Amino acid sequence: MTTPSPSDEGRLVHLGIGNFARAHTLVDTQRAGGWSVSAFTGRTAAMADALNAQKGQYGLIVRGAEGDEVSIVDVIDEVYPADDVDALVRLVADPFTAVVTLTITEKGYSAGTDPATSAPARLALGLAARREAGVTEPIALVSCDNLTGNGDVLREAVLAAADEDTRAWFPDHVDVISTMVDRITPSADEGAAALVQERTGLVDTVPVVTEPFTEWVVEDRFRGRRPAWEKAGVQFTDDIELHELRKLRLLNGAHTLMAYAGQVAGVERVDEAIGHREVRALVEQLWSEARATLDLPAADLDAYTAALEERFRNPRLADNLIRIAADGSAKLPVRALPVIAELGGPDKAPGEVAAVAAWTAWVTDRVRAGDEVKDPKADAIATAAAIEDPTQRVTALLALLDVPAGDPLAAAVAAQERRLPRP
Ligand code: CS2
């Protein structure tokens, strides 16, 4: 019997190869075995050169509260810069490719229909080529970003950019899968490369640092091939929405609150923010509100938030709040605003209002200090944050979250801004 080649089951194409995918999705794909990965970069094309120079290998440092486990991940065949549209089209059209996973961040789904700037639009071109090539096996597009119904959002974004023939062909040939992904992955610290080399011998310019916890819940409706992710502990479900909402509202919601309220209060890292008495009280408040929107037993929610608190307190992970603070205009409408609406307005959700107020206060501080705000709407944020009158300033900032003028949220946010803990 001949040994099968390590990658004879199929090819997975990954879009957006940042730290998160390399700590999560690709690790599970390696554990599943039998698949090769062709990846495309997100923002930084330099990642393609760095990983190709290392033959796709990189060091993974799993940083627990007690110590580090270091291993080499070796599942990537080749990495292309995001703008290599020809390569993406060729790979998606190839029948050996059966799965595309995406970690393109929240803003990637509203990037429009121009393939030069939009990953969903590039995928639409790839699918058109697959249709023209006559490939019959369904391909699965698997969204791994922090959005409610991320598969539905992806489907809309791809179809908006697709030609008419591809739109008609799509339902029979493409599965769009929602998933909930979870693994806190900070930016690698300065000592990470030396640690990887010392423990594994690999000279690695792009190591990944992550936490021990990892979770991936995937909608169970692939018609074509997929990696045997269950071998890596991935859970398949028919009810993805509850998993998504629980994680978005409890983990990501608390993250967003801490990112802004923590920095406004003068701390820099997640473990410091959760250890700050007043910031922690705000997190508790936000959790009690978010929990009221989740149809899950109290004991499950208690266990979930207790585990979250322990993860946030990991003193060795050094997760910087500035990482989580990026792209607030794309995150707050997913993490905080739906809870405020579902609970019946700002009066009913002071913890969620605090998350929004911490954002308006934080961007205002940054803009006025001349510091960068990383956000797809950075220019509009700078203009709004410069407005002198507090009510007008808050109203203009909230408009960037699609909150209409006159909404009671503006007054609640302006009042809450004044109550935020300061150094
Ligand atoms: C964070 C997430 O950047 C953010 O906004 O909330 O990256 C978070 O660390 C992951 O979703 C954890 O799974």
Coordinates of C-alpha atoms and ligand atoms in Angstrom, one line a residue:
M1 CA 0.0 0.0 0.0
T2 CA 1.4 3.4 -0.9
T3 CA 1.3 6.2 1.7
P4 CA -1.1 8.8 0.4
S5 CA 0.4 12.2 -0.2
P6 CA -0.2 14.5 2.7
S7 CA -2.5 16.7 0.7
D8 CA -4.5 14.5 -1.5
E9 CA -8.0 15.2 -0.1
G10 CA -8.3 18.7 -1.4
R11 CA -7.2 22.2 -1.4
L12 CA -8.5 24.9 0.9
V13 CA -8.0 28.5 -0.1
H14 CA -7.8 31.0 2.8
L15 CA -8.4 34.7 2.4
G16 CA -6.9 37.1 5.0
I17 CA -3.9 35.3 6.4
G18 CA -3.2 37.4 9.6
N19 CA -2.4 36.2 13.1
F20 CA -5.9 35.0 13.9
A21 CA -6.2 32.5 11.0
R22 CA -2.7 31.2 11.7
A23 CA -3.7 30.6 15.4
H24 CA -7.0 29.0 14.7
T25 CA -8.5 28.0 11.3
L26 CA -5.2 26.8 9.8
V27 CA -4.2 24.9 13.0
D28 CA -7.5 23.0 12.9
T29 CA -7.0 22.3 9.2
Q30 CA -3.6 20.9 9.9
R31 CA -5.0 18.7 12.6
A32 CA -7.7 17.4 10.3
G33 CA -5.0 16.2 8.0
G34 CA -4.9 15.6 4.2
W35 CA -5.5 19.1 3.0
S36 CA -3.2 21.7 1.5
V37 CA -3.7 25.4 1.9
S38 CA -3.2 28.3 -0.5
A39 CA -3.5 31.5 1.3
F40 CA -3.9 35.2 0.4
T41 CA -2.9 38.1 2.6
G42 CA -5.1 40.7 4.1
R43 CA -3.8 44.2 4.5
T44 CA -0.1 43.4 4.6
A45 CA 1.3 41.9 1.4
A46 CA 4.6 41.5 3.2
M47 CA 3.2 38.4 5.0
A48 CA 3.3 36.6 1.6
D49 CA 7.1 37.1 1.2
A50 CA 7.7 36.3 4.9
L51 CA 5.8 33.0 4.9
N52 CA 7.0 31.9 1.4
A53 CA 10.6 32.5 2.5
Q54 CA 9.8 30.0 5.4
K55 CA 8.1 27.5 3.0
G56 CA 4.8 28.4 4.6
Q57 CA 5.9 27.2 8.1
Y58 CA 5.6 29.3 11.2
G59 CA 5.9 28.9 15.0
L60 CA 2.8 28.9 17.2
I61 CA 3.3 29.9 20.8
V62 CA 0.3 28.8 23.0
R63 CA 0.7 31.1 26.0
G64 CA -1.1 29.8 29.1
A65 CA -1.1 31.5 32.5
E66 CA 1.6 29.0 33.6
G67 CA 3.8 28.7 30.5
D68 CA 4.3 28.4 26.7
E69 CA 3.9 25.5 24.4
V70 CA 5.7 26.0 21.1
S71 CA 5.1 24.1 17.9
I72 CA 5.6 24.5 14.1
V73 CA 2.5 24.7 11.9
D74 CA 3.2 23.4 8.4
V75 CA 0.0 23.3 6.4
I76 CA 0.5 26.2 4.0
D77 CA 1.6 25.5 0.4
E78 CA 1.9 29.0 -0.9
V79 CA 0.9 32.5 0.0
Y80 CA -0.1 35.2 -2.5
P81 CA -0.6 38.9 -2.0
A82 CA -4.3 39.9 -1.7
D83 CA -4.1 41.7 -5.1
D84 CA -3.1 38.6 -7.1
V85 CA -6.6 38.2 -8.5
D86 CA -5.4 35.9 -11.3
A87 CA -4.0 33.4 -8.8
L88 CA -7.3 33.5 -6.8
V89 CA -9.4 33.0 -9.9
R90 CA -7.2 30.1 -11.0
L91 CA -7.4 28.4 -7.6
V92 CA -11.2 28.8 -7.2
A93 CA -11.8 27.5 -10.7
D94 CA -9.6 24.4 -10.0
P95 CA -11.8 21.4 -9.1
F96 CA -9.3 20.3 -6.5
T97 CA -10.3 23.3 -4.4
A98 CA -13.4 22.6 -2.4
V99 CA -13.3 25.1 0.5
V100 CA -12.6 28.8 0.9
T101 CA -12.2 30.1 4.4
L102 CA -12.2 33.8 5.1
T103 CA -10.9 36.0 8.0
I104 CA -11.2 39.4 6.3
T105 CA -12.5 41.3 9.4
E106 CA -15.9 43.0 9.7
K107 CA -15.1 45.7 7.3
G108 CA -14.1 43.3 4.5
Y109 CA -17.7 42.5 4.0
S110 CA -18.7 46.0 3.1
A111 CA -15.8 46.7 0.8
G112 CA -18.0 46.9 -2.3
T113 CA -17.9 45.3 -5.7
D114 CA -14.5 46.3 -7.0
P115 CA -12.2 43.3 -7.1
A116 CA -9.2 45.7 -6.6
T117 CA -10.4 46.4 -3.1
S118 CA -13.0 43.8 -2.1
A119 CA -12.3 40.1 -1.3
P120 CA -16.0 39.1 -1.9
A121 CA -15.8 40.7 -5.3
R122 CA -12.6 38.7 -6.1
L123 CA -14.4 35.5 -5.0
A124 CA -17.2 36.4 -7.4
L125 CA -14.7 36.4 -10.2
G126 CA -13.3 33.1 -9.1
L127 CA -16.7 31.5 -9.0
A128 CA -17.5 32.8 -12.5
A129 CA -14.3 31.0 -13.7
R130 CA -15.3 27.8 -11.8
R131 CA -18.7 28.0 -13.6
E132 CA -17.1 28.5 -17.0
A133 CA -14.7 25.6 -16.3
G134 CA -17.8 23.3 -15.8
V135 CA -16.9 22.2 -12.2
T136 CA -19.8 20.4 -10.7
E137 CA -18.8 19.7 -7.2
P138 CA -20.1 22.4 -4.8
I139 CA -17.5 24.7 -3.2
A140 CA -18.0 25.9 0.3
L141 CA -17.3 29.5 1.3
V142 CA -16.8 29.5 5.1
S143 CA -16.9 32.9 6.9
C144 CA -14.8 33.1 10.1
D145 CA -15.4 36.7 11.0
N146 CA -17.2 38.2 14.0
L147 CA -20.5 39.0 12.5
T148 CA -24.0 37.7 13.2
G149 CA -25.0 35.4 10.3
N150 CA -21.5 35.8 8.8
G151 CA -22.4 33.3 6.1
D152 CA -25.4 35.2 5.0
V153 CA -23.4 38.5 5.0
L154 CA -20.8 36.8 2.9
R155 CA -23.4 35.4 0.4
E156 CA -24.9 38.9 0.0
A157 CA -21.5 40.5 -0.6
V158 CA -20.4 37.9 -3.2
L159 CA -23.7 37.9 -5.0
A160 CA -23.7 41.7 -5.2
A161 CA -20.5 41.5 -7.1
A162 CA -21.3 38.4 -9.3
D163 CA -22.5 38.5 -12.9
E164 CA -26.0 37.3 -13.8
D165 CA -25.0 33.8 -15.0
T166 CA -22.9 33.2 -11.8
R167 CA -25.8 34.3 -9.6
A168 CA -28.1 31.8 -11.3
W169 CA -25.5 29.0 -11.0
F170 CA -24.7 29.8 -7.4
P171 CA -27.4 28.0 -5.4
D172 CA -26.6 24.6 -7.0
H173 CA -22.8 25.0 -6.8
V174 CA -21.9 27.1 -3.7
D175 CA -22.5 26.4 0.0
V176 CA -22.1 29.5 2.2
I177 CA -21.3 28.4 5.7
S178 CA -21.7 30.5 8.9
T179 CA -19.2 29.7 11.7
M180 CA -18.3 31.0 15.2
V181 CA -14.6 31.3 15.7
D182 CA -12.9 32.0 19.0
R183 CA -9.3 32.2 20.1
I184 CA -7.8 35.4 21.5
T185 CA -4.7 36.2 19.5
P186 CA -2.7 39.3 20.4
S187 CA 0.1 40.8 18.3
A188 CA 3.3 38.7 18.8
D189 CA 5.7 40.3 21.3
E190 CA 9.3 41.0 20.6
G191 CA 10.6 37.9 22.2
A192 CA 8.4 35.5 20.2
A193 CA 10.8 34.9 17.3
A194 CA 13.7 34.0 19.7
L195 CA 11.4 31.7 21.6
V196 CA 10.4 29.8 18.5
Q197 CA 14.0 29.5 17.4
E198 CA 15.1 28.3 20.8
R199 CA 12.4 25.7 21.1
T200 CA 12.0 24.5 17.5
G201 CA 15.1 25.7 15.6
L202 CA 12.9 27.5 13.1
V203 CA 14.0 30.9 12.1
D204 CA 10.7 32.7 12.0
T205 CA 10.1 36.3 11.2
V206 CA 6.3 36.0 11.7
P207 CA 5.6 33.9 14.8
V208 CA 2.1 33.7 16.3
V209 CA 1.2 34.0 20.0
T210 CA -2.2 32.8 21.1
E211 CA -4.1 31.6 24.2
P212 CA -4.8 27.9 25.1
F213 CA -8.6 28.2 24.6
T214 CA -9.9 27.5 21.1
E215 CA -13.3 27.0 19.7
W216 CA -14.8 26.7 16.2
V217 CA -18.5 25.9 15.7
V218 CA -19.5 25.3 12.1
E219 CA -22.8 25.1 10.3
D220 CA -23.3 21.5 9.2
R221 CA -24.3 21.7 5.6
F222 CA -21.5 21.0 3.2
R223 CA -22.5 19.2 0.0
G224 CA -18.9 18.9 -1.2
R225 CA -15.6 17.8 0.4
R226 CA -14.3 19.5 3.5
P227 CA -11.4 18.8 6.0
A228 CA -12.3 16.4 8.8
W229 CA -12.2 19.3 11.2
E230 CA -14.0 17.2 13.8
K231 CA -10.7 15.5 14.4
A232 CA -9.5 18.9 15.7
G233 CA -12.4 19.2 18.1
V234 CA -14.5 21.4 15.8
Q235 CA -18.2 21.3 16.6
F236 CA -20.8 21.0 13.8
T237 CA -24.3 22.4 14.5
D238 CA -27.6 23.2 12.9
D239 CA -28.1 26.2 15.2
I240 CA -25.2 28.5 14.6
E241 CA -26.9 31.8 15.6
L242 CA -27.0 31.1 19.3
H243 CA -23.3 30.3 19.3
E244 CA -22.5 33.4 17.3
L245 CA -24.6 35.7 19.5
R246 CA -23.2 34.4 22.7
K247 CA -19.7 34.9 21.7
L248 CA -20.2 38.3 20.0
R249 CA -22.2 39.8 22.8
L250 CA -20.3 38.4 25.8
L251 CA -16.7 38.1 24.6
N252 CA -16.4 40.6 21.8
G253 CA -18.9 43.0 23.5
A254 CA -16.8 43.0 26.7
H255 CA -13.6 43.3 24.6
T256 CA -14.9 46.4 22.9
L257 CA -16.0 48.0 26.2
M258 CA -12.6 47.3 27.8
A259 CA -10.7 48.5 24.7
Y260 CA -12.1 52.0 24.9
A261 CA -13.0 52.4 28.6
G262 CA -9.7 50.8 29.6
Q263 CA -7.7 53.2 27.6
V264 CA -9.8 56.2 28.7
A265 CA -9.1 55.0 32.3
G266 CA -5.4 54.9 31.5
V267 CA -4.6 51.2 31.1
E268 CA -3.2 49.4 28.1
R269 CA -3.9 45.7 28.3
V270 CA -6.9 43.5 28.6
D271 CA -5.7 41.9 31.9
E272 CA -5.2 45.4 33.3
A273 CA -8.7 46.5 32.1
I274 CA -10.5 43.5 33.7
G275 CA -8.5 44.1 36.9
H276 CA -9.5 47.8 37.0
R277 CA -12.3 48.0 39.6
E278 CA -14.6 50.5 37.7
V279 CA -13.9 49.1 34.2
R280 CA -14.7 45.6 35.5
A281 CA -18.0 46.9 37.0
L282 CA -18.9 48.2 33.6
V283 CA -18.1 44.8 32.1
E284 CA -20.4 43.1 34.7
Q285 CA -23.1 45.5 33.8
L286 CA -22.7 44.9 30.1
W287 CA -22.7 41.1 30.7
S288 CA -26.0 41.2 32.6
E289 CA -27.6 43.1 29.8
A290 CA -26.2 40.9 27.0
R291 CA -27.2 37.8 28.9
A292 CA -30.8 39.0 29.0
T293 CA -30.9 38.8 25.1
L294 CA -29.5 35.2 25.0
D295 CA -31.9 32.2 25.2
L296 CA -29.5 30.0 27.2
P297 CA -29.7 28.5 30.7
A298 CA -28.3 30.8 33.5
A299 CA -25.8 28.1 34.5
D300 CA -24.4 27.9 31.0
L301 CA -24.0 31.7 30.9
D302 CA -22.4 31.7 34.3
A303 CA -19.9 29.2 33.2
Y304 CA -19.2 31.1 30.0
T305 CA -18.6 34.4 31.6
A306 CA -16.5 32.9 34.4
A307 CA -14.3 31.2 31.7
L308 CA -14.1 34.5 29.8
E309 CA -13.0 36.4 32.9
E310 CA -10.2 33.9 33.4
R311 CA -9.1 34.2 29.8
F312 CA -9.1 38.0 30.1
R313 CA -7.0 37.8 33.2
N314 CA -4.3 35.7 31.6
P315 CA -1.4 37.7 32.8
R316 CA 1.1 36.4 30.2
L317 CA -1.0 37.0 27.1
A318 CA -0.3 40.7 27.0
D319 CA -3.3 41.5 24.7
N320 CA -3.1 45.2 24.0
L321 CA -6.3 47.2 24.0
I322 CA -5.2 49.1 21.0
R323 CA -5.5 45.9 18.9
I324 CA -9.2 45.5 19.8
A325 CA -9.9 49.2 19.5
A326 CA -9.3 49.1 15.7
D327 CA -12.4 49.4 13.4
G328 CA -14.9 50.5 16.1
S329 CA -17.3 51.8 13.5
A330 CA -17.6 48.3 12.1
K331 CA -17.7 46.5 15.5
L332 CA -20.1 48.6 17.7
P333 CA -23.0 48.1 15.3
V334 CA -22.6 44.3 15.6
R335 CA -21.6 44.0 19.3
A336 CA -23.5 46.7 21.2
L337 CA -26.2 48.4 19.2
P338 CA -28.4 45.3 18.7
V339 CA -28.4 44.6 22.4
I340 CA -29.6 48.2 23.2
A341 CA -32.3 47.9 20.6
E342 CA -33.5 44.4 21.8
L343 CA -33.6 45.6 25.4
G344 CA -35.8 48.5 24.5
G345 CA -33.5 51.5 24.4
P346 CA -30.5 53.2 26.1
D347 CA -32.2 53.4 29.5
K348 CA -32.4 49.7 29.7
A349 CA -28.8 49.1 28.7
P350 CA -26.4 51.4 30.5
G351 CA -23.5 48.9 30.2
E352 CA -23.8 48.8 26.4
V353 CA -24.3 52.6 26.3
A354 CA -21.0 52.8 28.2
A355 CA -19.3 50.8 25.4
V356 CA -20.5 53.3 22.9
A357 CA -19.6 56.3 25.1
A358 CA -16.2 54.9 25.7
W359 CA -15.7 54.7 21.9
T360 CA -16.9 58.3 21.4
A361 CA -14.7 59.5 24.3
W362 CA -11.7 57.5 23.1
V363 CA -11.8 58.6 19.5
T364 CA -12.2 62.2 20.7
D365 CA -9.2 62.0 22.9
R366 CA -7.1 60.4 20.2
V367 CA -8.1 62.8 17.5
R368 CA -7.4 65.8 19.7
A369 CA -4.0 64.4 20.8
G370 CA -3.1 63.9 17.1
D371 CA -3.0 60.1 17.4
E372 CA -4.1 57.7 14.8
V373 CA -7.6 56.0 14.9
K374 CA -7.4 52.8 12.9
D375 CA -10.8 52.6 11.3
P376 CA -12.3 52.4 7.7
K377 CA -14.1 55.6 8.6
A378 CA -11.0 57.3 10.1
D379 CA -11.4 60.6 8.2
A380 CA -15.0 61.1 9.1
I381 CA -14.3 60.2 12.7
A382 CA -11.6 62.9 12.8
T383 CA -14.0 65.5 11.4
A384 CA -16.7 64.6 13.9
A385 CA -14.4 64.3 16.9
A386 CA -13.2 67.8 16.3
I387 CA -16.6 69.4 16.8
E388 CA -16.6 71.5 20.0
D389 CA -20.2 71.2 21.1
P390 CA -20.4 67.8 23.0
T391 CA -24.0 66.9 21.8
Q392 CA -23.2 67.7 18.2
R393 CA -20.0 65.9 18.4
V394 CA -21.6 62.7 19.8
T395 CA -24.4 62.9 17.3
A396 CA -22.0 63.2 14.4
L397 CA -19.9 60.2 15.7
L398 CA -23.1 58.1 16.2
A399 CA -24.1 58.9 12.6
L400 CA -21.1 56.9 11.6
L401 CA -22.6 53.9 13.3
D402 CA -25.9 54.6 11.4
V403 CA -27.6 56.0 14.5
P404 CA -30.1 58.6 13.2
A405 CA -30.0 62.2 14.5
G406 CA -32.5 62.6 17.3
D407 CA -32.1 59.1 18.6
P408 CA -32.2 59.0 22.4
L409 CA -28.8 57.2 22.3
A410 CA -27.0 60.5 21.7
A411 CA -28.1 62.1 25.0
A412 CA -27.4 58.9 26.9
V413 CA -23.9 58.6 25.4
A414 CA -23.1 62.2 26.1
A415 CA -24.1 61.8 29.7
Q416 CA -22.2 58.5 30.1
E417 CA -19.0 60.0 28.6
R418 CA -18.8 62.3 31.6
R419 CA -19.1 59.3 34.0
L420 CA -16.4 57.2 32.5
P421 CA -13.5 56.3 34.9
R422 CA -10.5 58.5 34.2
P423 CA -6.9 58.2 35.5
Ligands
CS2_1 C1 -11.4 41.1 19.4 C2 -11.3 39.8 18.7 O1 -10.3 42.4 17.8 C3 -11.3 42.3 18.4 O2 -12.2 43.1 18.3 O3 -12.6 41.2 20.1 O4 -10.2 39.8 17.8 C4 -11.2 38.7 19.7 O5 -10.0 38.6 20.3 C5 -11.5 37.3 19.0 O6 -12.8 37.4 18.4 C6 -11.5 36.2 20.0 O7 -12.0 35.0 19.5

